[in-house]
XYZ file of N, CA and C in Angstrom:
180
model
N -12.622 -18.683 0.494
C -12.806 -17.295 0.124
C -12.706 -17.182 -1.399
N -13.572 -16.404 -1.978
C -13.550 -16.185 -3.421
C -12.330 -15.367 -3.824
N -11.859 -15.572 -5.032
C -10.788 -14.751 -5.584
C -11.357 -13.940 -6.730
N -10.854 -12.717 -6.865
C -11.287 -11.819 -7.931
C -10.056 -11.267 -8.629
N -10.193 -10.989 -9.899
C -9.081 -10.459 -10.681
C -9.446 -9.052 -11.149
N -8.496 -8.129 -11.013
C -8.703 -6.741 -11.404
C -7.583 -6.294 -12.334
N -7.863 -5.313 -13.134
C -6.853 -4.678 -13.968
C -6.708 -3.242 -13.485
N -5.468 -2.851 -13.136
C -5.238 -1.485 -12.678
C -4.023 -0.915 -13.402
N -3.883 0.390 -13.357
C -2.718 1.073 -13.923
C -1.945 1.715 -12.790
N -0.621 1.580 -12.833
C 0.244 2.166 -11.814
C 1.321 2.970 -12.515
N 1.508 4.213 -12.088
C 2.527 5.076 -12.685
C 3.916 4.684 -12.200
N 4.899 4.959 -13.018
C 6.290 4.694 -12.667
C 6.938 3.802 -13.696
N 8.207 3.555 -13.495
C 8.918 2.648 -14.394
C 8.334 1.243 -14.244
N 8.651 0.372 -15.178
C 8.154 -1.009 -15.108
C 8.584 -1.670 -13.798
N 9.850 -1.451 -13.412
C 10.377 -2.042 -12.178
C 9.628 -1.506 -10.962
N 9.460 -0.181 -10.902
C 8.783 0.423 -9.760
C 7.316 -0.010 -9.693
N 6.636 -0.035 -10.823
C 5.235 -0.434 -10.848
C 5.077 -1.896 -10.404
N 6.008 -2.737 -10.823
C 5.969 -4.146 -10.415
C 6.181 -4.280 -8.917
N 7.126 -3.528 -8.378
C 7.365 -3.553 -6.930
C 6.138 -3.077 -6.164
N 5.494 -2.027 -6.666
C 4.301 -1.503 -6.008
C 3.171 -2.526 -6.000
N 2.897 -3.149 -7.147
C 1.773 -4.085 -7.210
C 2.055 -5.324 -6.380
N 3.311 -5.777 -6.356
C 3.646 -6.929 -5.519
C 3.456 -6.606 -4.039
N 3.847 -5.410 -3.629
C 3.659 -4.994 -2.235
C 2.169 -4.868 -1.906
N 1.401 -4.298 -2.826
C -0.046 -4.187 -2.606
C -0.697 -5.556 -2.491
N -0.241 -6.512 -3.277
C -0.795 -7.868 -3.216
C -0.522 -8.509 -1.849
N 0.660 -8.280 -1.299
C 0.987 -8.810 0.024
C 0.080 -8.182 1.075
N -0.078 -6.862 1.010
C -0.963 -6.188 1.968
C -2.387 -6.727 1.872
N -2.883 -6.871 0.652
C -4.251 -7.347 0.457
C -4.432 -8.769 0.968
N -3.383 -9.586 0.878
C -3.478 -10.978 1.311
C -3.440 -11.125 2.831
N -2.840 -10.150 3.517
C -2.622 -10.311 4.954
C -3.424 -9.359 5.842
N -4.015 -8.336 5.264
C -4.748 -7.350 6.060
C -6.220 -7.332 5.675
N -7.053 -6.962 6.626
C -8.489 -6.846 6.340
C -8.752 -5.606 5.493
N -9.892 -5.599 4.847
C -10.285 -4.444 4.036
C -10.365 -3.181 4.886
N -10.884 -3.300 6.104
C -11.008 -2.106 6.952
C -9.637 -1.564 7.359
N -8.664 -2.440 7.570
C -7.317 -1.985 7.906
C -6.681 -1.281 6.715
N -6.811 -1.857 5.546
C -6.249 -1.233 4.337
C -6.924 0.106 4.075
N -8.239 0.173 4.254
C -8.948 1.447 4.079
C -8.449 2.479 5.084
N -8.193 2.049 6.321
C -7.661 2.962 7.335
C -6.290 3.483 6.950
N -5.424 2.586 6.469
C -4.101 3.008 6.009
C -4.225 4.014 4.867
N -5.105 3.721 3.924
C -5.286 4.615 2.776
C -5.740 6.005 3.221
N -6.611 6.055 4.196
C -7.097 7.343 4.716
C -5.952 8.135 5.342
N -5.096 7.454 6.093
C -3.945 8.130 6.698
C -2.986 8.622 5.617
N -2.702 7.785 4.631
C -1.797 8.174 3.543
C -2.341 9.407 2.822
N -3.633 9.419 2.597
C -4.267 10.513 1.855
C -4.334 11.812 2.665
N -4.561 11.703 3.981
C -4.897 12.900 4.751
C -3.951 13.275 5.881
N -2.940 12.478 6.161
C -2.076 12.788 7.303
C -0.606 12.517 6.981
N 0.008 13.375 6.166
C 1.391 13.149 5.738
C 2.390 13.109 6.900
N 2.092 13.747 8.006
C 3.008 13.722 9.156
C 3.129 12.303 9.711
N 2.023 11.582 9.774
C 2.067 10.204 10.257
C 2.850 9.313 9.300
N 2.739 9.581 8.017
C 3.471 8.793 7.028
C 4.968 9.048 7.171
N 5.362 10.288 7.350
C 6.780 10.610 7.555
C 7.308 9.955 8.827
N 6.506 9.958 9.885
C 6.900 9.304 11.134
C 7.090 7.804 10.897
N 6.142 7.174 10.200
C 6.223 5.737 9.927
C 7.456 5.412 9.079
N 7.736 6.225 8.065
C 8.923 6.012 7.229
C 10.195 6.087 8.083
N 10.242 7.079 8.952
C 11.414 7.229 9.825
C 11.551 6.013 10.740
N 10.457 5.579 11.319
C 10.453 4.420 12.221
C 10.932 3.158 11.513
N 10.520 3.018 10.243
C 10.887 1.834 9.456
C 12.241 1.958 8.773
N 12.882 3.128 8.903
C 14.184 3.342 8.271
C 14.092 3.516 6.762
N 13.001 4.086 6.280
C 12.803 4.311 4.862
C 13.002 5.785 4.539
N 13.590 6.042 3.407
C 13.831 7.407 2.908
C 14.409 8.270 3.967
């Protein structure tokens, strides 16, 4: 599989931005593009599902 390099900007402190990009890299390495796109659609348009998922995972 080909590898590609991108430059992106992430808001937040240096520590938070680093944590975010590292987590995104893990997701990108293990999930298909269609799955990630599906997750992004839910995050963007269905906050109730995100709150449910956070509760299920014990986050916030």
